[in-house]
Amino acid sequence: MNFNSITIKDIATALNLSVSTVSKALRDSYEISENTKKLVNEYAEQHNYRPNPIAQSLKQGHSKSIGIVVSTIENQFFSQVINGIESVAYEAGFNVIITQTHESFDLEVKNVDHLTHRSIDGLLISLSTETKDFEHLHKLHRQGLPIVFFDRITDEIDTHKVIADNFKGGYDATRHLLDSGYKRIAHITSPPNISITKERFAGYSKALEEAGITMGDEYIKHCPHGGRDVGEIENALNELLSLKEKPDAIFTTSDRITTTTLLLLNKLGIKIPQEIALIGYTNTTLADALNPSLSSVYQPGFEMGQKATQMLLSLILSKRPVHEFETIVLPTQLVTRHSTARKTS
């Protein structure tokens, strides 16, 4: 069964009116009598008339659509961000189009191109781990497309940005491990080129520096694609476990890296936290149910999505060019559980 809506022309033919009269009646124009407006609107409702959004956007200058680019929606953090985006966008009468990069720069470029060909009014983007060239975004920014970055950002484009306090998250996680008696704290993280990696590493380093501890480069492991492939995390973990002085704790910096590291340690029969403690960035709602329950740095994903969308809408709806931009930094939350219980020996 096909579901077809009628057009303004169909209504005009059925009611023996001009297309112009029907169009004005549907827009509640003062030029049309109340009786004609009532006749047209009742017929439109009875026969499933729906305004053409593309045609409307051409007239109004807005498509009422926002493009979203994230790495993957299966990531609990990005799912929460999207929920926040939708809560603000739908309230304002905007639809959202969601795309995933799966940490691929090429796919990011294709997704952005696809979204702009859908006549989006603005773009919300968290960069892929492979992204080092920003020309595809520079070009759109120069052409006037409103863009807001969230989570993984770049300083090369001057616009609004929303991030979590990654430095403090890294600092708090490492400080907690130190306070719990751990000294050889390894770090498994994303590629060094992305903003969140640099910021979380800076917090980790600062906490160690304050404690008078220096960790060699062999304790710092970068996953080239943010742990998209389990093999990346497996290699990093195996290299750490083969060190003469094995780490007694690991700090990880993404949902995927954190939960996969926990899984691999359990598979290897390594007792957590007795042999190696584990803390990491994760927004999973199952942290309490994992074995053992997982200490984590929680990011305000929903609020990040809300803020980013509010800022994007302010750019889209502004009647004048915007030249002053803001970077909003949202607080993280440290939640301690059994995976970082105090060291006993």
mmCIF file of C-alpha atoms in Angstrom:
data_model
loop_
_atom_site.group_PDB
_atom_site.id
_atom_site.type_symbol
_atom_site.label_atom_id
_atom_site.label_comp_id
_atom_site.label_asym_id
_atom_site.label_seq_id
_atom_site.Cartn_x
_atom_site.Cartn_y
_atom_site.Cartn_z
ATOM 1 C CA MET A 1 0.000 0.000 0.000
ATOM 2 C CA ASN A 2 1.452 3.360 -1.013
ATOM 3 C CA PHE A 3 1.050 6.336 1.296
ATOM 4 C CA ASN A 4 0.705 9.432 -0.862
ATOM 5 C CA SER A 5 0.005 12.984 0.218
ATOM 6 C CA ILE A 6 -1.717 15.485 -2.026
ATOM 7 C CA THR A 7 -0.269 18.736 -3.351
ATOM 8 C CA ILE A 8 -1.532 22.317 -3.400
ATOM 9 C CA LYS A 9 -2.345 21.821 -7.070
ATOM 10 C CA ASP A 10 -4.516 18.785 -6.212
ATOM 11 C CA ILE A 11 -6.450 20.844 -3.672
ATOM 12 C CA ALA A 12 -6.911 23.689 -6.141
ATOM 13 C CA THR A 13 -8.271 21.320 -8.793
ATOM 14 C CA ALA A 14 -10.642 19.591 -6.383
ATOM 15 C CA LEU A 15 -12.069 22.845 -5.022
ATOM 16 C CA ASN A 16 -12.017 24.723 -8.318
ATOM 17 C CA LEU A 17 -9.706 27.375 -6.905
ATOM 18 C CA SER A 18 -6.430 28.837 -8.140
ATOM 19 C CA VAL A 19 -3.140 27.446 -6.802
ATOM 20 C CA SER A 20 -2.335 30.921 -5.496
ATOM 21 C CA THR A 21 -5.604 31.090 -3.533
ATOM 22 C CA VAL A 22 -4.996 27.675 -1.937
ATOM 23 C CA SER A 23 -1.418 28.566 -1.039
ATOM 24 C CA LYS A 24 -2.496 31.809 0.604
ATOM 25 C CA ALA A 25 -5.349 30.081 2.432
ATOM 26 C CA LEU A 26 -2.952 27.512 3.889
ATOM 27 C CA ARG A 27 -0.681 30.354 5.025
ATOM 28 C CA ASP A 28 -3.634 32.118 6.680
ATOM 29 C CA SER A 29 -3.237 35.167 4.443
ATOM 30 C CA TYR A 30 -5.443 38.190 5.140
ATOM 31 C CA GLU A 31 -6.215 38.287 1.409
ATOM 32 C CA ILE A 32 -8.389 35.160 1.646
ATOM 33 C CA SER A 33 -11.861 35.014 3.212
ATOM 34 C CA GLU A 34 -12.449 32.968 6.346
ATOM 35 C CA ASN A 35 -14.913 30.693 4.521
ATOM 36 C CA THR A 36 -12.354 29.855 1.824
ATOM 37 C CA LYS A 37 -9.633 29.265 4.422
ATOM 38 C CA LYS A 38 -11.934 26.882 6.276
ATOM 39 C CA LEU A 39 -12.845 25.033 3.067
ATOM 40 C CA VAL A 40 -9.206 24.644 2.021
ATOM 41 C CA ASN A 41 -7.877 23.615 5.446
ATOM 42 C CA GLU A 42 -10.635 21.045 6.030
ATOM 43 C CA TYR A 43 -9.998 19.488 2.622
ATOM 44 C CA ALA A 44 -6.230 19.504 3.225
ATOM 45 C CA GLU A 45 -6.614 17.750 6.565
ATOM 46 C CA GLN A 46 -9.057 15.148 5.245
ATOM 47 C CA HIS A 47 -6.824 14.278 2.288
ATOM 48 C CA ASN A 48 -3.442 14.100 4.032
ATOM 49 C CA TYR A 49 -1.885 17.301 2.727
ATOM 50 C CA ARG A 50 1.698 17.815 3.976
ATOM 51 C CA PRO A 51 3.772 20.898 3.140
ATOM 52 C CA ASN A 52 6.832 20.169 1.009
ATOM 53 C CA PRO A 53 9.780 20.876 3.348
ATOM 54 C CA ILE A 54 12.211 21.510 0.494
ATOM 55 C CA ALA A 55 9.863 23.984 -1.158
ATOM 56 C CA GLN A 56 9.307 25.684 2.190
ATOM 57 C CA SER A 57 13.024 25.937 2.831
ATOM 58 C CA LEU A 58 13.551 27.676 -0.499
ATOM 59 C CA LYS A 59 10.988 30.297 0.470
ATOM 60 C CA GLN A 60 11.976 30.682 4.100
ATOM 61 C CA GLY A 61 15.735 30.339 3.723
ATOM 62 C CA HIS A 62 15.831 27.405 6.183
ATOM 63 C CA SER A 63 15.510 23.657 5.641
ATOM 64 C CA LYS A 64 14.815 23.148 9.364
ATOM 65 C CA SER A 65 17.418 20.360 9.342
ATOM 66 C CA ILE A 66 20.640 19.963 11.324
ATOM 67 C CA GLY A 67 23.432 17.598 10.286
ATOM 68 C CA ILE A 68 25.245 15.538 12.931
ATOM 69 C CA VAL A 69 28.601 13.784 12.525
ATOM 70 C CA VAL A 70 29.795 11.365 15.233
ATOM 71 C CA SER A 71 32.161 8.403 15.260
ATOM 72 C CA THR A 72 29.530 5.779 16.103
ATOM 73 C CA ILE A 73 26.115 5.822 17.716
ATOM 74 C CA GLU A 74 26.773 2.527 19.508
ATOM 75 C CA ASN A 75 29.084 4.474 21.802
ATOM 76 C CA GLN A 76 27.021 5.252 24.912
ATOM 77 C CA PHE A 77 28.485 8.748 25.182
ATOM 78 C CA PHE A 78 27.528 9.719 21.626
ATOM 79 C CA SER A 79 24.066 8.197 22.077
ATOM 80 C CA GLN A 80 23.560 10.499 25.050
ATOM 81 C CA VAL A 81 24.876 13.487 23.075
ATOM 82 C CA ILE A 82 22.405 12.740 20.262
ATOM 83 C CA ASN A 83 19.541 12.531 22.761
ATOM 84 C CA GLY A 84 20.517 15.980 24.007
ATOM 85 C CA ILE A 85 20.714 17.336 20.461
ATOM 86 C CA GLU A 86 17.289 15.975 19.565
ATOM 87 C CA SER A 87 15.667 17.347 22.743
ATOM 88 C CA VAL A 88 16.608 20.913 21.747
ATOM 89 C CA ALA A 89 16.287 20.578 17.968
ATOM 90 C CA TYR A 90 12.794 19.067 17.979
ATOM 91 C CA GLU A 91 11.563 21.642 20.470
ATOM 92 C CA ALA A 92 12.728 24.350 18.042
ATOM 93 C CA GLY A 93 11.054 22.654 15.075
ATOM 94 C CA PHE A 94 14.265 21.290 13.536
ATOM 95 C CA ASN A 95 14.919 17.753 12.324
ATOM 96 C CA VAL A 96 18.288 16.018 12.664
ATOM 97 C CA ILE A 97 20.208 13.866 10.201
ATOM 98 C CA ILE A 98 22.749 11.588 11.910
ATOM 99 C CA THR A 99 25.865 10.198 10.201
ATOM 100 C CA GLN A 100 28.727 8.034 11.503
ATOM 101 C CA THR A 101 32.415 8.174 10.542
ATOM 102 C CA HIS A 102 33.514 4.939 12.223
ATOM 103 C CA GLU A 103 36.747 6.887 12.873
ATOM 104 C CA SER A 104 37.424 7.274 9.124
ATOM 105 C CA PHE A 105 38.532 10.638 7.712
ATOM 106 C CA ASP A 106 37.338 9.684 4.219
ATOM 107 C CA LEU A 107 33.902 8.788 5.555
ATOM 108 C CA GLU A 108 33.789 12.046 7.514
ATOM 109 C CA VAL A 109 34.412 14.007 4.312
ATOM 110 C CA LYS A 110 31.727 12.007 2.459
ATOM 111 C CA ASN A 111 29.229 12.430 5.280
ATOM 112 C CA VAL A 112 29.742 16.186 5.448
ATOM 113 C CA ASP A 113 29.369 16.417 1.677
ATOM 114 C CA HIS A 114 26.178 14.343 1.798
ATOM 115 C CA LEU A 115 24.695 16.480 4.563
ATOM 116 C CA THR A 116 25.385 19.753 2.791
ATOM 117 C CA HIS A 117 23.720 18.402 -0.339
ATOM 118 C CA ARG A 118 20.666 17.765 1.836
ATOM 119 C CA SER A 119 20.516 21.548 2.411
ATOM 120 C CA ILE A 120 21.129 21.433 6.148
ATOM 121 C CA ASP A 121 20.986 24.721 8.032
ATOM 122 C CA GLY A 122 23.948 23.884 10.269
ATOM 123 C CA LEU A 123 26.411 21.183 11.278
ATOM 124 C CA LEU A 124 27.286 19.618 14.630
ATOM 125 C CA ILE A 125 30.485 17.589 14.433
ATOM 126 C CA SER A 126 32.837 15.553 16.596
ATOM 127 C CA LEU A 127 35.956 14.841 14.551
ATOM 128 C CA SER A 128 37.123 11.341 13.640
ATOM 129 C CA THR A 129 40.393 10.029 15.076
ATOM 130 C CA GLU A 130 41.919 10.111 11.579
ATOM 131 C CA THR A 131 41.108 13.769 10.903
ATOM 132 C CA LYS A 132 44.186 15.968 10.562
ATOM 133 C CA ASP A 133 43.126 17.985 7.495
ATOM 134 C CA PHE A 134 40.191 20.364 8.018
ATOM 135 C CA GLU A 135 39.819 21.824 4.525
ATOM 136 C CA HIS A 136 36.400 20.191 3.994
ATOM 137 C CA LEU A 137 35.165 22.117 7.036
ATOM 138 C CA HIS A 138 37.148 25.295 6.324
ATOM 139 C CA LYS A 139 35.461 25.509 2.921
ATOM 140 C CA LEU A 140 31.953 25.270 4.367
ATOM 141 C CA HIS A 141 32.797 27.700 7.148
ATOM 142 C CA ARG A 142 34.045 30.263 4.620
ATOM 143 C CA GLN A 143 30.816 29.813 2.666
ATOM 144 C CA GLY A 144 28.825 30.686 5.776
ATOM 145 C CA LEU A 145 27.536 27.306 6.986
ATOM 146 C CA PRO A 146 27.025 27.465 10.776
ATOM 147 C CA ILE A 147 29.252 24.822 12.408
ATOM 148 C CA VAL A 148 29.599 23.891 16.077
ATOM 149 C CA PHE A 149 32.203 21.394 17.284
ATOM 150 C CA PHE A 150 31.675 19.183 20.307
ATOM 151 C CA ASP A 151 33.856 16.704 22.217
ATOM 152 C CA ARG A 152 36.656 16.365 19.615
ATOM 153 C CA ILE A 153 37.370 19.838 18.335
ATOM 154 C CA THR A 154 39.922 21.850 16.358
ATOM 155 C CA ASP A 155 41.338 25.289 17.078
ATOM 156 C CA GLU A 156 41.794 25.903 13.342
ATOM 157 C CA ILE A 157 38.180 27.002 12.819
ATOM 158 C CA ASP A 158 36.803 29.932 14.792
ATOM 159 C CA THR A 159 33.313 28.980 15.930
ATOM 160 C CA HIS A 160 31.401 27.785 19.004
ATOM 161 C CA LYS A 161 32.662 24.614 20.718
ATOM 162 C CA VAL A 162 31.437 22.441 23.585
ATOM 163 C CA ILE A 163 33.767 20.083 25.430
ATOM 164 C CA ALA A 164 34.070 18.279 28.728
ATOM 165 C CA ASP A 165 36.792 19.265 31.195
ATOM 166 C CA ASN A 166 39.158 16.633 29.846
ATOM 167 C CA PHE A 167 42.179 17.893 31.765
ATOM 168 C CA LYS A 168 40.376 17.597 35.094
ATOM 169 C CA GLY A 169 38.939 14.212 34.134
ATOM 170 C CA GLY A 170 42.428 12.874 33.427
ATOM 171 C CA TYR A 171 43.828 14.504 36.541
ATOM 172 C CA ASP A 172 41.067 13.237 38.861
ATOM 173 C CA ALA A 173 41.309 9.644 37.563
ATOM 174 C CA THR A 174 45.084 9.533 37.997
ATOM 175 C CA ARG A 175 44.971 11.288 41.368
ATOM 176 C CA HIS A 176 42.442 8.708 42.578
ATOM 177 C CA LEU A 177 44.765 5.855 41.561
ATOM 178 C CA LEU A 178 47.695 7.505 43.322
ATOM 179 C CA ASP A 179 45.649 8.094 46.467
ATOM 180 C CA SER A 180 44.618 4.410 46.379
ATOM 181 C CA GLY A 181 48.262 3.332 46.498
ATOM 182 C CA TYR A 182 49.071 2.700 42.828
ATOM 183 C CA LYS A 183 52.372 3.982 41.458
ATOM 184 C CA ARG A 184 53.030 2.456 38.027
ATOM 185 C CA ILE A 185 50.050 3.870 36.169
ATOM 186 C CA ALA A 186 49.921 3.068 32.446
ATOM 187 C CA HIS A 187 47.842 5.001 29.948
ATOM 188 C CA ILE A 188 45.931 3.517 26.976
ATOM 189 C CA THR A 189 44.458 6.267 24.849
ATOM 190 C CA SER A 190 43.418 7.486 21.389
ATOM 191 C CA PRO A 191 45.738 8.933 18.694
ATOM 192 C CA PRO A 192 47.823 11.919 19.840
ATOM 193 C CA ASN A 193 46.416 14.241 17.153
ATOM 194 C CA ILE A 194 42.915 14.604 18.621
ATOM 195 C CA SER A 195 42.027 17.222 21.213
ATOM 196 C CA ILE A 196 40.649 14.918 23.895
ATOM 197 C CA THR A 197 43.819 12.781 23.866
ATOM 198 C CA LYS A 198 46.051 15.795 24.497
ATOM 199 C CA GLU A 199 43.826 17.209 27.241
ATOM 200 C CA ARG A 200 43.357 13.939 29.145
ATOM 201 C CA PHE A 201 47.053 13.116 28.864
ATOM 202 C CA ALA A 202 47.892 16.555 30.270
ATOM 203 C CA GLY A 203 45.742 15.841 33.331
ATOM 204 C CA TYR A 204 47.309 12.405 33.769
ATOM 205 C CA SER A 205 50.819 13.883 33.502
ATOM 206 C CA LYS A 206 50.085 16.690 35.959
ATOM 207 C CA ALA A 207 48.856 14.301 38.658
ATOM 208 C CA LEU A 208 51.958 12.115 38.248
ATOM 209 C CA GLU A 209 54.231 15.171 38.313
ATOM 210 C CA GLU A 210 52.704 16.366 41.575
ATOM 211 C CA ALA A 211 53.321 12.917 43.045
ATOM 212 C CA GLY A 212 56.956 12.978 41.895
ATOM 213 C CA ILE A 213 56.422 10.056 39.508
ATOM 214 C CA THR A 214 57.719 9.857 35.951
ATOM 215 C CA MET A 215 56.309 7.183 33.643
ATOM 216 C CA GLY A 216 58.433 6.193 30.641
ATOM 217 C CA ASP A 217 57.060 6.310 27.119
ATOM 218 C CA GLU A 218 56.670 2.529 27.183
ATOM 219 C CA TYR A 219 53.754 2.966 29.596
ATOM 220 C CA ILE A 220 51.871 5.255 27.196
ATOM 221 C CA LYS A 221 49.954 3.427 24.435
ATOM 222 C CA HIS A 222 48.061 5.087 21.584
ATOM 223 C CA CYS A 223 45.350 3.209 19.670
ATOM 224 C CA PRO A 224 45.522 4.509 16.063
ATOM 225 C CA HIS A 225 41.746 4.361 15.538
ATOM 226 C CA GLY A 226 40.600 5.023 19.075
ATOM 227 C CA GLY A 227 40.255 1.305 19.786
ATOM 228 C CA ARG A 228 37.774 0.753 16.957
ATOM 229 C CA ASP A 229 39.542 -2.560 16.352
ATOM 230 C CA VAL A 230 39.938 -4.811 19.380
ATOM 231 C CA GLY A 231 43.391 -5.734 18.076
ATOM 232 C CA GLU A 232 44.624 -2.199 18.762
ATOM 233 C CA ILE A 233 43.756 -2.479 22.428
ATOM 234 C CA GLU A 234 44.982 -6.061 22.639
ATOM 235 C CA ASN A 235 48.397 -5.075 21.264
ATOM 236 C CA ALA A 236 48.659 -2.156 23.671
ATOM 237 C CA LEU A 237 47.755 -4.323 26.644
ATOM 238 C CA ASN A 238 50.123 -7.139 25.668
ATOM 239 C CA GLU A 239 52.993 -4.671 25.363
ATOM 240 C CA LEU A 240 52.265 -3.320 28.833
ATOM 241 C CA LEU A 241 52.049 -6.798 30.350
ATOM 242 C CA SER A 242 55.381 -7.775 28.787
ATOM 243 C CA LEU A 243 57.243 -4.945 30.527
ATOM 244 C CA LYS A 244 59.786 -5.958 33.159
ATOM 245 C CA GLU A 245 57.976 -3.739 35.639
ATOM 246 C CA LYS A 246 54.337 -4.284 34.789
ATOM 247 C CA PRO A 247 51.892 -1.489 35.544
ATOM 248 C CA ASP A 248 49.849 -1.879 38.704
ATOM 249 C CA ALA A 249 47.085 0.325 37.268
ATOM 250 C CA ILE A 250 45.780 1.455 33.878
ATOM 251 C CA PHE A 251 43.979 4.665 32.988
ATOM 252 C CA THR A 252 42.003 4.459 29.724
ATOM 253 C CA THR A 253 40.372 7.328 27.870
ATOM 254 C CA SER A 254 37.315 6.264 25.869
ATOM 255 C CA ASP A 255 34.233 4.090 26.221
ATOM 256 C CA ARG A 256 35.478 1.495 23.765
ATOM 257 C CA ILE A 257 39.053 1.329 25.084
ATOM 258 C CA THR A 258 37.891 1.155 28.700
ATOM 259 C CA THR A 259 35.308 -1.615 28.406
ATOM 260 C CA THR A 260 37.469 -3.657 26.007
ATOM 261 C CA THR A 261 40.458 -3.415 28.355
ATOM 262 C CA LEU A 262 38.281 -4.730 31.190
ATOM 263 C CA LEU A 263 37.116 -7.610 28.981
ATOM 264 C CA LEU A 264 40.668 -8.526 27.907
ATOM 265 C CA LEU A 265 42.040 -8.424 31.463
ATOM 266 C CA ASN A 266 39.242 -10.748 32.572
ATOM 267 C CA LYS A 267 39.953 -13.116 29.657
ATOM 268 C CA LEU A 268 43.618 -13.242 30.638
ATOM 269 C CA GLY A 269 42.643 -14.150 34.191
ATOM 270 C CA ILE A 270 44.227 -11.011 35.616
ATOM 271 C CA LYS A 271 42.616 -10.074 38.901
ATOM 272 C CA ILE A 272 41.226 -6.540 39.035
ATOM 273 C CA PRO A 273 42.252 -4.610 41.086
ATOM 274 C CA GLN A 274 44.501 -7.057 42.983
ATOM 275 C CA GLU A 275 46.973 -7.389 40.091
ATOM 276 C CA ILE A 276 46.044 -4.375 37.972
ATOM 277 C CA ALA A 277 43.577 -1.624 38.817
ATOM 278 C CA LEU A 278 41.538 -0.064 36.025
ATOM 279 C CA ILE A 279 39.821 3.297 35.636
ATOM 280 C CA GLY A 280 38.629 4.901 32.439
ATOM 281 C CA TYR A 281 36.366 7.247 30.593
ATOM 282 C CA THR A 282 33.008 5.578 30.023
ATOM 283 C CA ASN A 283 29.364 6.583 30.079
ATOM 284 C CA THR A 284 28.058 3.032 30.077
ATOM 285 C CA THR A 285 25.049 2.558 32.326
ATOM 286 C CA LEU A 286 26.353 -0.950 33.069
ATOM 287 C CA ALA A 287 29.466 0.193 34.955
ATOM 288 C CA ASP A 288 28.016 -1.035 38.263
ATOM 289 C CA ALA A 289 27.136 -4.434 36.787
ATOM 290 C CA LEU A 290 30.541 -5.189 35.231
ATOM 291 C CA ASN A 291 33.017 -7.604 36.822
ATOM 292 C CA PRO A 292 34.348 -5.918 38.843
ATOM 293 C CA SER A 293 32.278 -2.749 38.928
ATOM 294 C CA LEU A 294 34.201 -0.159 36.940
ATOM 295 C CA SER A 295 35.586 3.116 38.250
ATOM 296 C CA SER A 296 34.994 5.755 35.620
ATOM 297 C CA VAL A 297 35.137 9.342 34.475
ATOM 298 C CA TYR A 298 31.634 10.265 33.365
ATOM 299 C CA GLN A 299 31.025 12.979 30.763
ATOM 300 C CA PRO A 300 27.789 15.006 30.623
ATOM 301 C CA GLY A 301 26.860 13.783 27.135
ATOM 302 C CA PHE A 302 23.198 14.818 27.195
ATOM 303 C CA GLU A 303 24.062 18.327 28.391
ATOM 304 C CA MET A 304 26.829 18.582 25.786
ATOM 305 C CA GLY A 305 24.325 17.793 23.040
ATOM 306 C CA GLN A 306 21.880 20.365 24.391
ATOM 307 C CA LYS A 307 24.471 23.132 24.661
ATOM 308 C CA ALA A 308 25.951 22.443 21.219
ATOM 309 C CA THR A 309 22.507 22.561 19.614
ATOM 310 C CA GLN A 310 21.521 25.751 21.408
ATOM 311 C CA MET A 311 24.708 27.389 20.153
ATOM 312 C CA LEU A 312 24.163 26.128 16.607
ATOM 313 C CA LEU A 313 20.576 27.396 16.545
ATOM 314 C CA SER A 314 21.779 30.789 17.748
ATOM 315 C CA LEU A 315 24.082 30.924 14.698
ATOM 316 C CA ILE A 316 21.393 29.685 12.299
ATOM 317 C CA LEU A 317 18.737 32.097 13.517
ATOM 318 C CA SER A 318 20.975 35.137 13.952
ATOM 319 C CA LYS A 319 19.967 37.972 11.644
ATOM 320 C CA ARG A 320 23.510 39.366 11.625
ATOM 321 C CA PRO A 321 26.935 37.770 11.101
ATOM 322 C CA VAL A 322 28.409 36.367 14.332
ATOM 323 C CA HIS A 323 32.078 37.152 14.994
ATOM 324 C CA GLU A 324 32.441 36.337 18.687
ATOM 325 C CA PHE A 325 32.512 32.683 19.677
ATOM 326 C CA GLU A 326 32.596 30.734 22.907
ATOM 327 C CA THR A 327 34.027 27.432 24.073
ATOM 328 C CA ILE A 328 31.883 25.898 26.813
ATOM 329 C CA VAL A 329 33.654 23.488 29.174
ATOM 330 C CA LEU A 330 31.347 21.104 31.045
ATOM 331 C CA PRO A 331 32.443 19.333 34.258
ATOM 332 C CA THR A 332 33.228 15.616 34.357
ATOM 333 C CA GLN A 333 32.350 13.356 37.259
ATOM 334 C CA LEU A 334 34.641 10.772 38.871
ATOM 335 C CA VAL A 335 32.771 7.677 40.038
ATOM 336 C CA THR A 336 34.874 5.211 42.063
ATOM 337 C CA ARG A 337 33.970 1.526 42.208
ATOM 338 C CA HIS A 338 35.654 -1.845 42.908
ATOM 339 C CA SER A 339 38.093 -1.790 39.966
ATOM 340 C CA THR A 340 40.239 0.755 41.840
ATOM 341 C CA ALA A 341 39.886 -0.488 45.409
ATOM 342 C CA ARG A 342 42.785 0.565 47.625
ATOM 343 C CA LYS A 343 45.987 -1.387 47.056
ATOM 344 C CA THR A 344 46.703 -3.765 49.920
ATOM 345 C CA SER A 345 50.289 -4.728 49.225
#
